Coordinates of C-alpha atoms in Angstrom, one line a residue:
Chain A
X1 CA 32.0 23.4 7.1
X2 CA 31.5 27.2 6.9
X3 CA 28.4 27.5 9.4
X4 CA 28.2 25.8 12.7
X5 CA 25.7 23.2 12.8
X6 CA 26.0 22.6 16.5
X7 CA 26.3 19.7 18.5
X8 CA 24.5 17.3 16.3
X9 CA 25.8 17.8 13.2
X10 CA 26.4 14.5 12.2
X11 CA 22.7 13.9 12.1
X12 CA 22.3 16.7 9.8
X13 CA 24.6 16.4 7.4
X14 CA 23.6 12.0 7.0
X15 CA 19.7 13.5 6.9
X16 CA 20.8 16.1 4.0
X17 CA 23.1 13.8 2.4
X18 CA 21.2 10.5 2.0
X19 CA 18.2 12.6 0.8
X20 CA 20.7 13.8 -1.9
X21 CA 21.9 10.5 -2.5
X22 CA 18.6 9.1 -2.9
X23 CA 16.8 12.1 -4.8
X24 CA 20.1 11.8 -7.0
X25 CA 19.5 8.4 -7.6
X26 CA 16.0 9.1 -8.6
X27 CA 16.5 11.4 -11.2
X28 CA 19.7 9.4 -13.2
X29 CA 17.2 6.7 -13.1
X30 CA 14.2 8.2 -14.4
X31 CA 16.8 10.0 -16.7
X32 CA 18.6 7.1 -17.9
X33 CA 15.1 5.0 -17.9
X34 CA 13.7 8.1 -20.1
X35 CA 16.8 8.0 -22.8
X36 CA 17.1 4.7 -23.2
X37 CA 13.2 4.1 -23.8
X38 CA 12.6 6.4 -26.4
X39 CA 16.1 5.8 -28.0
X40 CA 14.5 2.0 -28.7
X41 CA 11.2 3.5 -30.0
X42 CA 12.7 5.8 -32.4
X43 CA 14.9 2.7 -33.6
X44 CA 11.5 0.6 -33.7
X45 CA 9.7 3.5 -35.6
X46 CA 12.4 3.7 -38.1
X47 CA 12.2 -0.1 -38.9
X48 CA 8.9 -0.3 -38.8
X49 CA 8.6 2.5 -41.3
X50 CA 11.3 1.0 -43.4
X51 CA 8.8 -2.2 -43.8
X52 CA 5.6 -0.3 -44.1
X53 CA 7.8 1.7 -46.9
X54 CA 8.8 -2.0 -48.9
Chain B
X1 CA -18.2 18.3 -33.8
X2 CA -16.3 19.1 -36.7
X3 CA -14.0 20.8 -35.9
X4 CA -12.5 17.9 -33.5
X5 CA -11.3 16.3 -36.9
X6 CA -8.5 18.2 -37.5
X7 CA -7.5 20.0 -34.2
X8 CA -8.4 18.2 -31.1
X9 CA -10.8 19.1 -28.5
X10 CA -9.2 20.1 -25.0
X11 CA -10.2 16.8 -23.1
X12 CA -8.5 14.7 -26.0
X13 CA -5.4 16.8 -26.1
X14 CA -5.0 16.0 -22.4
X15 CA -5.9 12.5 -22.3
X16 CA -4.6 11.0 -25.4
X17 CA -1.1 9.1 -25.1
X18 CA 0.0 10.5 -27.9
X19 CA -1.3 14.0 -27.6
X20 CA 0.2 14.0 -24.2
X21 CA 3.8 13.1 -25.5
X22 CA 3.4 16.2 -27.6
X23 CA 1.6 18.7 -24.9
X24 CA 4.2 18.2 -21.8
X25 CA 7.7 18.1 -24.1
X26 CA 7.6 21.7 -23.8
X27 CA 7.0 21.8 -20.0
X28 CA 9.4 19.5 -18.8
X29 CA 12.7 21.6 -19.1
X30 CA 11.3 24.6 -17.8
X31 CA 10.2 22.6 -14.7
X32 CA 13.3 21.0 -14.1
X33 CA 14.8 24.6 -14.3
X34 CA 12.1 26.3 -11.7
X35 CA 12.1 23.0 -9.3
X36 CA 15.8 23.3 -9.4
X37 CA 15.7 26.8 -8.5
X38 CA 13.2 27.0 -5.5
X39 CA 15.4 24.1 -4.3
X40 CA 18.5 26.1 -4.2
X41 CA 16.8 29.2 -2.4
X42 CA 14.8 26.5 0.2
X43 CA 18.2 25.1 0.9
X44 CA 19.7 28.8 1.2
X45 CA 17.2 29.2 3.6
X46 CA 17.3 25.9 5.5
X47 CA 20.8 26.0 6.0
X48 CA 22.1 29.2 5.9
X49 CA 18.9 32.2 6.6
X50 CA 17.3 30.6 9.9
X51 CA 17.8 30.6 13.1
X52 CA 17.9 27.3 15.9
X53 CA 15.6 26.6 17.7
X54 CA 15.3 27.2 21.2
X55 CA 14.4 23.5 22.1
X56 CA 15.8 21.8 19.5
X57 CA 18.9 23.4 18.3
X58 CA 20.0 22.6 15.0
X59 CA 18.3 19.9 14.7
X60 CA 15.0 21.8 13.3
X61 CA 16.9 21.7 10.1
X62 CA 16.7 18.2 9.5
X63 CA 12.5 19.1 9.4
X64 CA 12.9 21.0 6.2
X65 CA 13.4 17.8 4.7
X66 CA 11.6 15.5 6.9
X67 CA 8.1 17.1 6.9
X68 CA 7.7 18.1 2.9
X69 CA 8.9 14.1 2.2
X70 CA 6.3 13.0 5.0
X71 CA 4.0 15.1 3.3
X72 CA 4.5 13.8 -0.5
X73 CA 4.6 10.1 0.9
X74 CA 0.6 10.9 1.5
X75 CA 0.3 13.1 -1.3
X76 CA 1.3 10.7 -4.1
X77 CA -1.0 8.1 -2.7
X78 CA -3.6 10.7 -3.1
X79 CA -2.4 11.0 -6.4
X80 CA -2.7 7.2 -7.4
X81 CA -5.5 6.8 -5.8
X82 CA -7.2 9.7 -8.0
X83 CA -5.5 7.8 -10.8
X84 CA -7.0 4.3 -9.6
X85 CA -10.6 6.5 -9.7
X86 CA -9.6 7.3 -13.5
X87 CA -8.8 4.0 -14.5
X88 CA -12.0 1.9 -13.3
X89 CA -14.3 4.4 -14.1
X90 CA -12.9 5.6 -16.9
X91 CA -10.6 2.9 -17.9
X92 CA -8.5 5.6 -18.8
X93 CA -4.7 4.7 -20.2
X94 CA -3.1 7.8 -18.8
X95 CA -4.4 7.0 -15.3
X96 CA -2.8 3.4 -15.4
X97 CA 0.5 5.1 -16.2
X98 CA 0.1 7.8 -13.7
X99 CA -0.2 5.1 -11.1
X100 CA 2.4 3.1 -12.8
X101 CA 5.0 6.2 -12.4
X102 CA 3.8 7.4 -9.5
X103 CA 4.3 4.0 -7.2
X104 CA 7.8 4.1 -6.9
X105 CA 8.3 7.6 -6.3
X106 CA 6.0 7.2 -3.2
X107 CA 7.8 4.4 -1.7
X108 CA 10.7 6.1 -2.2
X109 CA 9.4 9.2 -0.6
X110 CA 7.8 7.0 2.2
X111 CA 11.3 5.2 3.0
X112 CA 13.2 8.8 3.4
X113 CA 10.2 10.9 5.5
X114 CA 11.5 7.4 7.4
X115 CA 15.4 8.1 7.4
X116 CA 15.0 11.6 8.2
X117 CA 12.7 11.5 11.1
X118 CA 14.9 8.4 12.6
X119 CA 17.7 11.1 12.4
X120 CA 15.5 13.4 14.1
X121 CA 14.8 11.3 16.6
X122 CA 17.6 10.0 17.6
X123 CA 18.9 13.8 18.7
X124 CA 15.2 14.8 20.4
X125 CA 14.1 11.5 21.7
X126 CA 17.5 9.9 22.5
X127 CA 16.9 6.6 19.8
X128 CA 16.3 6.2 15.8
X129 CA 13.1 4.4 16.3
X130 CA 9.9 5.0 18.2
X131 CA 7.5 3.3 18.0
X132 CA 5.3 6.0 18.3
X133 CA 1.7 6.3 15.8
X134 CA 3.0 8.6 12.7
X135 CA 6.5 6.7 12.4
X136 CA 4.6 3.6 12.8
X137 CA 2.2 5.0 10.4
X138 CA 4.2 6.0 8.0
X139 CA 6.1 2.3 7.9
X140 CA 3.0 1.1 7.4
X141 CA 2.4 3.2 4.6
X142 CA 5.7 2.4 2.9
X143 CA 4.5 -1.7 2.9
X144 CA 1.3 -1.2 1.2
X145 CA 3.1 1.4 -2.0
X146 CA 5.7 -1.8 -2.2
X147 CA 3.1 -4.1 -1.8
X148 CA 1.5 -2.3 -5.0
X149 CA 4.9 -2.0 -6.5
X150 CA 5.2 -6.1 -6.3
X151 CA 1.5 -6.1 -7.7
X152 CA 2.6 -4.2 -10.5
X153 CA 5.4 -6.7 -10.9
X154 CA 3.6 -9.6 -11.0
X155 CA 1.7 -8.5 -14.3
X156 CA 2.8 -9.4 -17.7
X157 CA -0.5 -7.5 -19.3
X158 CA -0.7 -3.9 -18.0
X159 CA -3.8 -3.4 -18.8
X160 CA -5.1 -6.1 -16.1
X161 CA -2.6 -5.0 -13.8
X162 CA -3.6 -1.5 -13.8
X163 CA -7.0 -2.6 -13.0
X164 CA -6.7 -4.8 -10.3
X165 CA -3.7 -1.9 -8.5
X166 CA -6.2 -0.2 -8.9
X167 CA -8.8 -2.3 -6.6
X168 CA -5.5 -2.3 -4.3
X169 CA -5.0 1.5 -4.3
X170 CA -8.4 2.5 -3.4
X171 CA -9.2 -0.5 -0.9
X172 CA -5.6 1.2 0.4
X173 CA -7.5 4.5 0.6
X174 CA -10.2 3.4 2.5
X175 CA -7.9 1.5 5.3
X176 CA -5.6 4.0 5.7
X177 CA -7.3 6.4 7.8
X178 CA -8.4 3.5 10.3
X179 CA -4.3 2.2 9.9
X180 CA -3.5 5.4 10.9
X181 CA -6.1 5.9 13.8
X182 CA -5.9 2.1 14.9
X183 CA -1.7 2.6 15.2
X184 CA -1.8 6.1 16.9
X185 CA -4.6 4.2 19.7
X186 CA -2.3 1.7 19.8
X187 CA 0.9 4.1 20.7
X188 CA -0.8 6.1 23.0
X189 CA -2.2 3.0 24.8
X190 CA 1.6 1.4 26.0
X191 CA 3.3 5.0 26.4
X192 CA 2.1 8.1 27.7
X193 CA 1.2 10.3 25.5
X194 CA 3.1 13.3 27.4
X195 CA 6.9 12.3 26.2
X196 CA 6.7 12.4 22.4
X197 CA 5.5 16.1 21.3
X198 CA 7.9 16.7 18.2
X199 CA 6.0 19.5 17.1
X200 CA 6.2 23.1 19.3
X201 CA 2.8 24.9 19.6
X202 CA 3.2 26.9 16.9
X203 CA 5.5 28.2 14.4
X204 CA 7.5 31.0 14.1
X205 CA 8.0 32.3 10.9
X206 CA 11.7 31.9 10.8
X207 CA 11.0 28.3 10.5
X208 CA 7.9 28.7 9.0
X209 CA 9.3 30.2 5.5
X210 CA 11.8 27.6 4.9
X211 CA 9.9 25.1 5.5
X212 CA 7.0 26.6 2.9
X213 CA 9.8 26.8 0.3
X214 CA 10.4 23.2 0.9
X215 CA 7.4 21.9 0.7
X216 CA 7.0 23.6 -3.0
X217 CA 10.7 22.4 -4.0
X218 CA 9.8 19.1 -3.1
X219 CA 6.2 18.8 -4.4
X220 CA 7.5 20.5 -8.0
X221 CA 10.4 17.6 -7.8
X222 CA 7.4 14.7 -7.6
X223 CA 5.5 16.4 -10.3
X224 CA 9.0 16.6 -12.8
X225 CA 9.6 13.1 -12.0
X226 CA 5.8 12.1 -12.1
X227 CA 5.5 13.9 -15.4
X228 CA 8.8 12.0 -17.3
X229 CA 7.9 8.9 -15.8
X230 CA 4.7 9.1 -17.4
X231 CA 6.2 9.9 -21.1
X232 CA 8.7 7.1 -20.4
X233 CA 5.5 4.4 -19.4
X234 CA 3.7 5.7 -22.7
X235 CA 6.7 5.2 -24.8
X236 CA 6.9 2.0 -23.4
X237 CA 3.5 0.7 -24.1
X238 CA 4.7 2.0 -27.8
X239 CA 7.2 0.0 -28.0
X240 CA 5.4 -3.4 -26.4
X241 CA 2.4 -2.2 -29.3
X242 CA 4.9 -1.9 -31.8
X243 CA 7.0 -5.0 -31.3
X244 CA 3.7 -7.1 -31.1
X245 CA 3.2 -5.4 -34.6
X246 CA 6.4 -6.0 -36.1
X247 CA 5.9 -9.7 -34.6
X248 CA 2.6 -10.4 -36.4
X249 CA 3.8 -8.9 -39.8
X250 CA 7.2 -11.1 -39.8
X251 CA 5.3 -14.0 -38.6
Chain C
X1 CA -31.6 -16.3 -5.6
X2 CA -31.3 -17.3 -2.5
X3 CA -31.4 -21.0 -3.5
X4 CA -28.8 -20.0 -5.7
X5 CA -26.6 -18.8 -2.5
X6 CA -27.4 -21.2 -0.8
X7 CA -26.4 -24.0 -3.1
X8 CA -22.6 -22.4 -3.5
X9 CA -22.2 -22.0 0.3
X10 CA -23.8 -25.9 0.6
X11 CA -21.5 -27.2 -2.4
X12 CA -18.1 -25.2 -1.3
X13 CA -18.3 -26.5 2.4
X14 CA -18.7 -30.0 0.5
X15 CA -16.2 -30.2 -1.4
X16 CA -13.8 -29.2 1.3
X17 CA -14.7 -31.8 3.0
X18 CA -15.0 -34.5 0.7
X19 CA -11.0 -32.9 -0.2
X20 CA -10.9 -33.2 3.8
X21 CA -7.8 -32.2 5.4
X22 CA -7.2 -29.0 4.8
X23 CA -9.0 -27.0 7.6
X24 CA -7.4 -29.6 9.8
X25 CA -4.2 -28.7 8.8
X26 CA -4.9 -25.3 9.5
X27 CA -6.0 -26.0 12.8
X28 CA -2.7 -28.0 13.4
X29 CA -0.9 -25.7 12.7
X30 CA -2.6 -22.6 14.0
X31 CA -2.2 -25.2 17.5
X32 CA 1.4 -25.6 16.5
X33 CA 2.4 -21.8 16.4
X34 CA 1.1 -22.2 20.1
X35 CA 3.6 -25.0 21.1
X36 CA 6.5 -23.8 19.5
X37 CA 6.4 -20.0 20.7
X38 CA 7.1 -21.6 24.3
X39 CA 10.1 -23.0 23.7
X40 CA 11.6 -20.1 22.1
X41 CA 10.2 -18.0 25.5
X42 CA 11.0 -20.1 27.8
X43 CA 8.3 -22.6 30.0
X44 CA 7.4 -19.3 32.4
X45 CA 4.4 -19.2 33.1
X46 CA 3.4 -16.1 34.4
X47 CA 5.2 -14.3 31.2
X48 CA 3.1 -17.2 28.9
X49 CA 0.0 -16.0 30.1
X50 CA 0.9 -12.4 29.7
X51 CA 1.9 -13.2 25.8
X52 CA -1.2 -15.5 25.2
X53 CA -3.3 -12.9 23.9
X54 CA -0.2 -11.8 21.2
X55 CA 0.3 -15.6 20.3
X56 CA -2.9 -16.6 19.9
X57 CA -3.5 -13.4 17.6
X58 CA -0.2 -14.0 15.7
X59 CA -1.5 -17.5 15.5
X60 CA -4.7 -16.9 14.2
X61 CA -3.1 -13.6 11.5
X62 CA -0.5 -16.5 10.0
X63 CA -3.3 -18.9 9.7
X64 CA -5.5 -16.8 7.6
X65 CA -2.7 -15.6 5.5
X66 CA -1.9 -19.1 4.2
X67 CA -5.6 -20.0 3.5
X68 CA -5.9 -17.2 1.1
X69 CA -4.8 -18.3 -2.1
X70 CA -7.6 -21.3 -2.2
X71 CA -10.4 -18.7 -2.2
X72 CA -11.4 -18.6 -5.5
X73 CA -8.1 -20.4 -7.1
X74 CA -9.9 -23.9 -7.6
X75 CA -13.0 -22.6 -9.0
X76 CA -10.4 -20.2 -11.3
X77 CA -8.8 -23.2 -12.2
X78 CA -11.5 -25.3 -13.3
X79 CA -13.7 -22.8 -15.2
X80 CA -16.1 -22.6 -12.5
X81 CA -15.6 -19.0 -11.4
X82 CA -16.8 -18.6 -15.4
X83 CA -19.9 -20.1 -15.2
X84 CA -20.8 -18.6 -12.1
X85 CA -19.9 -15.5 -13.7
X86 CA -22.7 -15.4 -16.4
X87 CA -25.0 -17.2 -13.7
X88 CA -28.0 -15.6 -12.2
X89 CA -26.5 -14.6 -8.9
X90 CA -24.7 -11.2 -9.0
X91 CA -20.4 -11.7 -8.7
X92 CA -20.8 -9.9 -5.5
X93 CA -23.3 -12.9 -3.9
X94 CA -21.1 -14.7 -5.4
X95 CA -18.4 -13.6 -3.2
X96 CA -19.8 -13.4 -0.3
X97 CA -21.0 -16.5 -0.5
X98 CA -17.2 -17.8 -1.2
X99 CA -16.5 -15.1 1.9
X100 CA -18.4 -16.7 4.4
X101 CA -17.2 -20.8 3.3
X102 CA -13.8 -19.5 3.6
X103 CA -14.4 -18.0 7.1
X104 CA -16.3 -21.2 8.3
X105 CA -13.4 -23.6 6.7
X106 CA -10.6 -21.4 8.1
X107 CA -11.6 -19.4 11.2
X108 CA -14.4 -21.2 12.9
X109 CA -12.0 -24.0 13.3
X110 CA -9.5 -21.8 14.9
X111 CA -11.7 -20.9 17.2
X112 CA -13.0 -24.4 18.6
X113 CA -9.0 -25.0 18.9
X114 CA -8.6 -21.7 21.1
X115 CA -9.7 -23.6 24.5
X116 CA -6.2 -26.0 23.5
X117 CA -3.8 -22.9 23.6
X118 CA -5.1 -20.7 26.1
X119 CA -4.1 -24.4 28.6
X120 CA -0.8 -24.5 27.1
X121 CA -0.3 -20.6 27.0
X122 CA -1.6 -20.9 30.9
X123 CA -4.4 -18.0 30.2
X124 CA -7.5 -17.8 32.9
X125 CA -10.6 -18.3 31.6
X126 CA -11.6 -15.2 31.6
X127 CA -8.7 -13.8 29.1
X128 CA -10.2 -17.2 26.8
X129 CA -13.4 -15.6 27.1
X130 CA -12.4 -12.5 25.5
X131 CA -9.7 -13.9 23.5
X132 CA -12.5 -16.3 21.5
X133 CA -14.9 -13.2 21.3
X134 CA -12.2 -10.7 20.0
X135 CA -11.5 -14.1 17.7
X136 CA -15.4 -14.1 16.9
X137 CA -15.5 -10.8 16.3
X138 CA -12.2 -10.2 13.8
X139 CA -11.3 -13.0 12.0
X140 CA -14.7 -11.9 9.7
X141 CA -12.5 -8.9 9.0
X142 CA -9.6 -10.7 8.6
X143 CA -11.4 -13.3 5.7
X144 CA -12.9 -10.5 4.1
X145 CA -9.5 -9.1 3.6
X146 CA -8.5 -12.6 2.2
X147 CA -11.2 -12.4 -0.4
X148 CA -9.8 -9.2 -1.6
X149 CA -6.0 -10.2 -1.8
X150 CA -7.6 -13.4 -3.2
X151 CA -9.6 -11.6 -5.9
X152 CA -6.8 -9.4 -6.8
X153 CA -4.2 -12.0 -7.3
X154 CA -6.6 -14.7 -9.0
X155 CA -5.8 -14.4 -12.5
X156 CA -1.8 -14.5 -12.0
X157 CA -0.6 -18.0 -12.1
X158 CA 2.1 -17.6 -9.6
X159 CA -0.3 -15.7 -7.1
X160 CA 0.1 -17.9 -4.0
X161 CA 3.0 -15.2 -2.6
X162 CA 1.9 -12.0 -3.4
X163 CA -1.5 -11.6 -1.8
X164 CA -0.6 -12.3 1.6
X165 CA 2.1 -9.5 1.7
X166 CA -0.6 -7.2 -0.2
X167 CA -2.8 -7.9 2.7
X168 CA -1.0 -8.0 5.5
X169 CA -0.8 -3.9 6.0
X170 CA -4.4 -4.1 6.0
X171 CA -4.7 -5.8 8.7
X172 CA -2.9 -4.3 11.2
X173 CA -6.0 -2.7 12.7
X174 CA -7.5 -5.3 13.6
X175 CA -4.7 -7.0 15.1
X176 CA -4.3 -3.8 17.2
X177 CA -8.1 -3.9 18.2
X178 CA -8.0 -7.6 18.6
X179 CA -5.4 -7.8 20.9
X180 CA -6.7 -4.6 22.5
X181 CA -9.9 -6.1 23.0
X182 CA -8.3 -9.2 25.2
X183 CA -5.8 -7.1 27.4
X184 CA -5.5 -3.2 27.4
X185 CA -1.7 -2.4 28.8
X186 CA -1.3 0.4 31.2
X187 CA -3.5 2.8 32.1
X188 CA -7.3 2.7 32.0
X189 CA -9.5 -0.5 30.7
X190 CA -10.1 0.1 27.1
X191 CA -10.9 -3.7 25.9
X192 CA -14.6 -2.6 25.9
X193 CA -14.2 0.3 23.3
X194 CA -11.6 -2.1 21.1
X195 CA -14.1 -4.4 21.0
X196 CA -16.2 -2.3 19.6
X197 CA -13.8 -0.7 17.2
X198 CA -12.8 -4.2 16.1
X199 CA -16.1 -5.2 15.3
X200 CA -16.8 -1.1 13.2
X201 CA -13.8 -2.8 10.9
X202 CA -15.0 -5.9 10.7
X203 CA -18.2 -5.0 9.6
X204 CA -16.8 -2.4 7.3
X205 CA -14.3 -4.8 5.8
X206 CA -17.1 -7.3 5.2
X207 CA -18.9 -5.4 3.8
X208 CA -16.7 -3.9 1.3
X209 CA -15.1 -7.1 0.4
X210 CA -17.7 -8.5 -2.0
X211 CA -17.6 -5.5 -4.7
X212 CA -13.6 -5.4 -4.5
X213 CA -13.5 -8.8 -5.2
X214 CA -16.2 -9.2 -7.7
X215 CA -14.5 -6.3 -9.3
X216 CA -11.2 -8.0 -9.3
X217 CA -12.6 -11.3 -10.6
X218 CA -14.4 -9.7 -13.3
X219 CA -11.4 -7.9 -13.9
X220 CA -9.1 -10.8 -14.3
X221 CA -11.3 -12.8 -16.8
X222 CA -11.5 -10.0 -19.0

């Protein structure tokens, strides 16, 4: 660690890190969640435009 | 009223499912790249730019995450319970699916305001829980949003689950207030209210501007996340519409 | 209209007791929470008597949240929660009609069995006095609640679970106040103003309780 966080510095860095960890977690969810939904509705779209099209 | 036919009015654009898929594509990168960036300098200065304090040492740091999460753990109720407003009055779809994405964010904003100030605590007061009245509070807090989140689970049809989380979020928003004075009577009654005053008597502004910076880095990181939750919950009401659709025609 | 009240209140408390035991077992095993927790204390009595007022609330809390489901679930069930939909009587009477058979099957009962506890929990009969008015005065809160978590949770098949954990926050206050009302710890003698505050959210929770769960009801059939 560059800067001196004092004697309880343990407590800082688990506050700061599990709110990363979490907060990361969040966001690749959401993210992942986001991709993979509107990957299947484009597929959907496409076949049901296919069988409107027939 | 013509003119509605081929461009929509204001109040459609925002309110329509598919009009808002189309409005808030546009604003969700340059969010992401603005959030990302007042987090950055609010870290710069919680870290880095800002003195100890005299009482607490170092540990006033682990406030510039504590407060802005305890903050948006109240603020996102607010939130769904405007939402809830929206969909019994209204019966609007956009407020069902701001409730819908905005109920796990707050109990996940609820659970860390707890983390953090346990860490807090355990430094100031000497232990990781107190039961004092705004942890206490605020664990209360976190049971009602998963209480909604298990409402919302045990609904096949959205549409009647929105309704009746809806009944849930505002009965919520009327007992809250009296949760949160019936807890902090409660604490003060079996512990004198002299030993717990985590908060100085004012501010200085060393602590003050990081902790503003904070705030807004977390409040813009609810609204990114609120806002692609929301396209994700109305691409997935697509999809249920679509399969039902594609159902029917095979059948 | 009132006839109308009247007649739901008159038929409910009827057909729970032609169905019979269930407000017994309630009783039982409101009684029972109150013969197990000494054995898992110990058979002091000086600390029973300072827990009575905690047990008897816990008691009384558990109690109401297993009684919730059968608010309206029978009536759901059978098609009767229909009819009285599209009756004369506003969904709201019709609630609080429901609201106030449910707190004389489940809570009023609790209440005669108090007196049994507060012998075995070695209480004076002054903390029974203000344990059965704190009683009195909360459980109306507490039912109220019920109807709500009730209401909500009607229409989903597998309901019985999920509205006494979405209920349960809620009624923290007036466990808080109802305990406080009985014995104040340290410090000055606040059961007066707890009393008090236990009966503001009692009445407030009663009085809200009919147009939540009306709402829900209505809701839920749609």
């Amino acid at each position: 660690m560059a800067f001196d966080l004092g004697p309880h510095a343990v407590f800082i860095i688990a506050a700061y890190l599990g709110v990363a960890t979490v907060v990361a977690a969040l966001i690749g969810y959401r993210t992942f969640e986001a991709r993979s939904v509107s990957r299947r509705l484009s597929l959907l779209e496409e076949a049901s435009g296919r069988k409107r099209a027939q | 009223m013509s003119h509605s036919q081929d461009r929509p009015g204001f109040w459609t654009r925002l309110s329509n499912p598919g009009q808002f898929l189309i409005w808030s594509r546009p604003l969700v990168v340059p969010l992401v790249v603005v959030t990302a960036a007042v987090f950055l300098v609010g870290l710069w200065f919680a870290l880095v730019n800002s003195p100890e304090d005299y009482q607490m040492g170092d540990t006033v740091r682990i406030m510039y995450i504590h407060v802005p999460t305890a903050w948006l753990s109240q603020f996102v109720y607010a939130v769904m319970a405007v939402s809830a407003i929206g969909t019994l009055v209204w019966r609007h779809p956009m407020a069902d699916v701001s409730m819908k994405a905005a109920a796990p964010l707050g109990a996940t904003f609820t659970a860390l305001a707890l983390y953090t100030g346990s860490l807090w605590g355990r430094p100031t007061w000497g232990t990781f829980w107190e039961w004092d009245g705004r942890m206490t509070s605020t664990l209360v807090l976190l049971l009602i949003y998963l209480g909604i989140i298990a409402l919302w689970r045990a609904f096949e049809d959205p549409l009647r689950g929105a309704r009746m989380v809806a009944i849930l979020t505002l009965v919520g928003a009327i007992n809250i207030p009296i949760v949160k004075f019936s807890v902090d009577w409660w604490a003060t009654l079996h512990q004198p209210a002299s030993v717990l005053r985590a908060d100085g008597p004012t501010m200085p502004g060393s602590i003050l501007t990081p902790l503003l910076i904070m705030f807004g880095a977390f409040t813009l990181l609810f609204i990114v996340l609120h806002l692609v939750g929301m396209r994700t919950e109305v691409r997935r009401r697509r999809i249920a519409s679509l399969e039902r659709r594609l159902a029917q025609r095979g059948a | 209209m009132r006839r109308a009240f009247a007649a739901i209140i008159v038929r409910d408390i009827r057909l729970a007791l032609r169905a019979g035991s269930d407000a017994l077992t309630l009783v039982l095993f409101f009684v029972m929470i109150g013969i197990v927790v000494p054995f898992a204390i110990g058979p002091d009595r000086v600390l029973l008597a300072q827990l009575a007022p905690a047990i008897v609330w816990i008691a009384a809390f558990l109690a109401s949240l297993i009684g919730i489901d059968r608010v309206f679930r029978d009536d759901f069930e059978d098609g009767t929660l229909m009819l009285l939909r599209h009756g004369t009587l506003p969904m709201e009477l019709v609630v609080l009609a429901k609201l106030i058979v449910h707190w004389l099957l489940t809570a009023f009962p609790l209440i005669l069995a108090t007196p049994v506890l507060a012998v075995l929990l070695a209480m004076d009969p002054g903390a029974l006095w203000r344990t059965v008015i704190s009683l009195i005065l909360g459980t109306p809160g507490l039912a109220a609640l019920g109807a709500i978590g009730a209401g909500i949770t009607v229409s989903l098949r597998r309901g019985g679970l999920v509205a006494p954990v979405l209920v349960l926050p809620f009624a923290i206050p007036i466990l808080i106040f109802g305990v406080g009302a009985i014995a104040s710890g340290i410090g000055p003698d606040l059961t007066g103003s707890a009393r008090l505050l236990l009966a503001a959210i009692s009445l407030m929770l009663v009085a809200i309780a009919p147009f939540a769960a009306a709402l829900a009801v209505r809701a839920g059939e749609d």
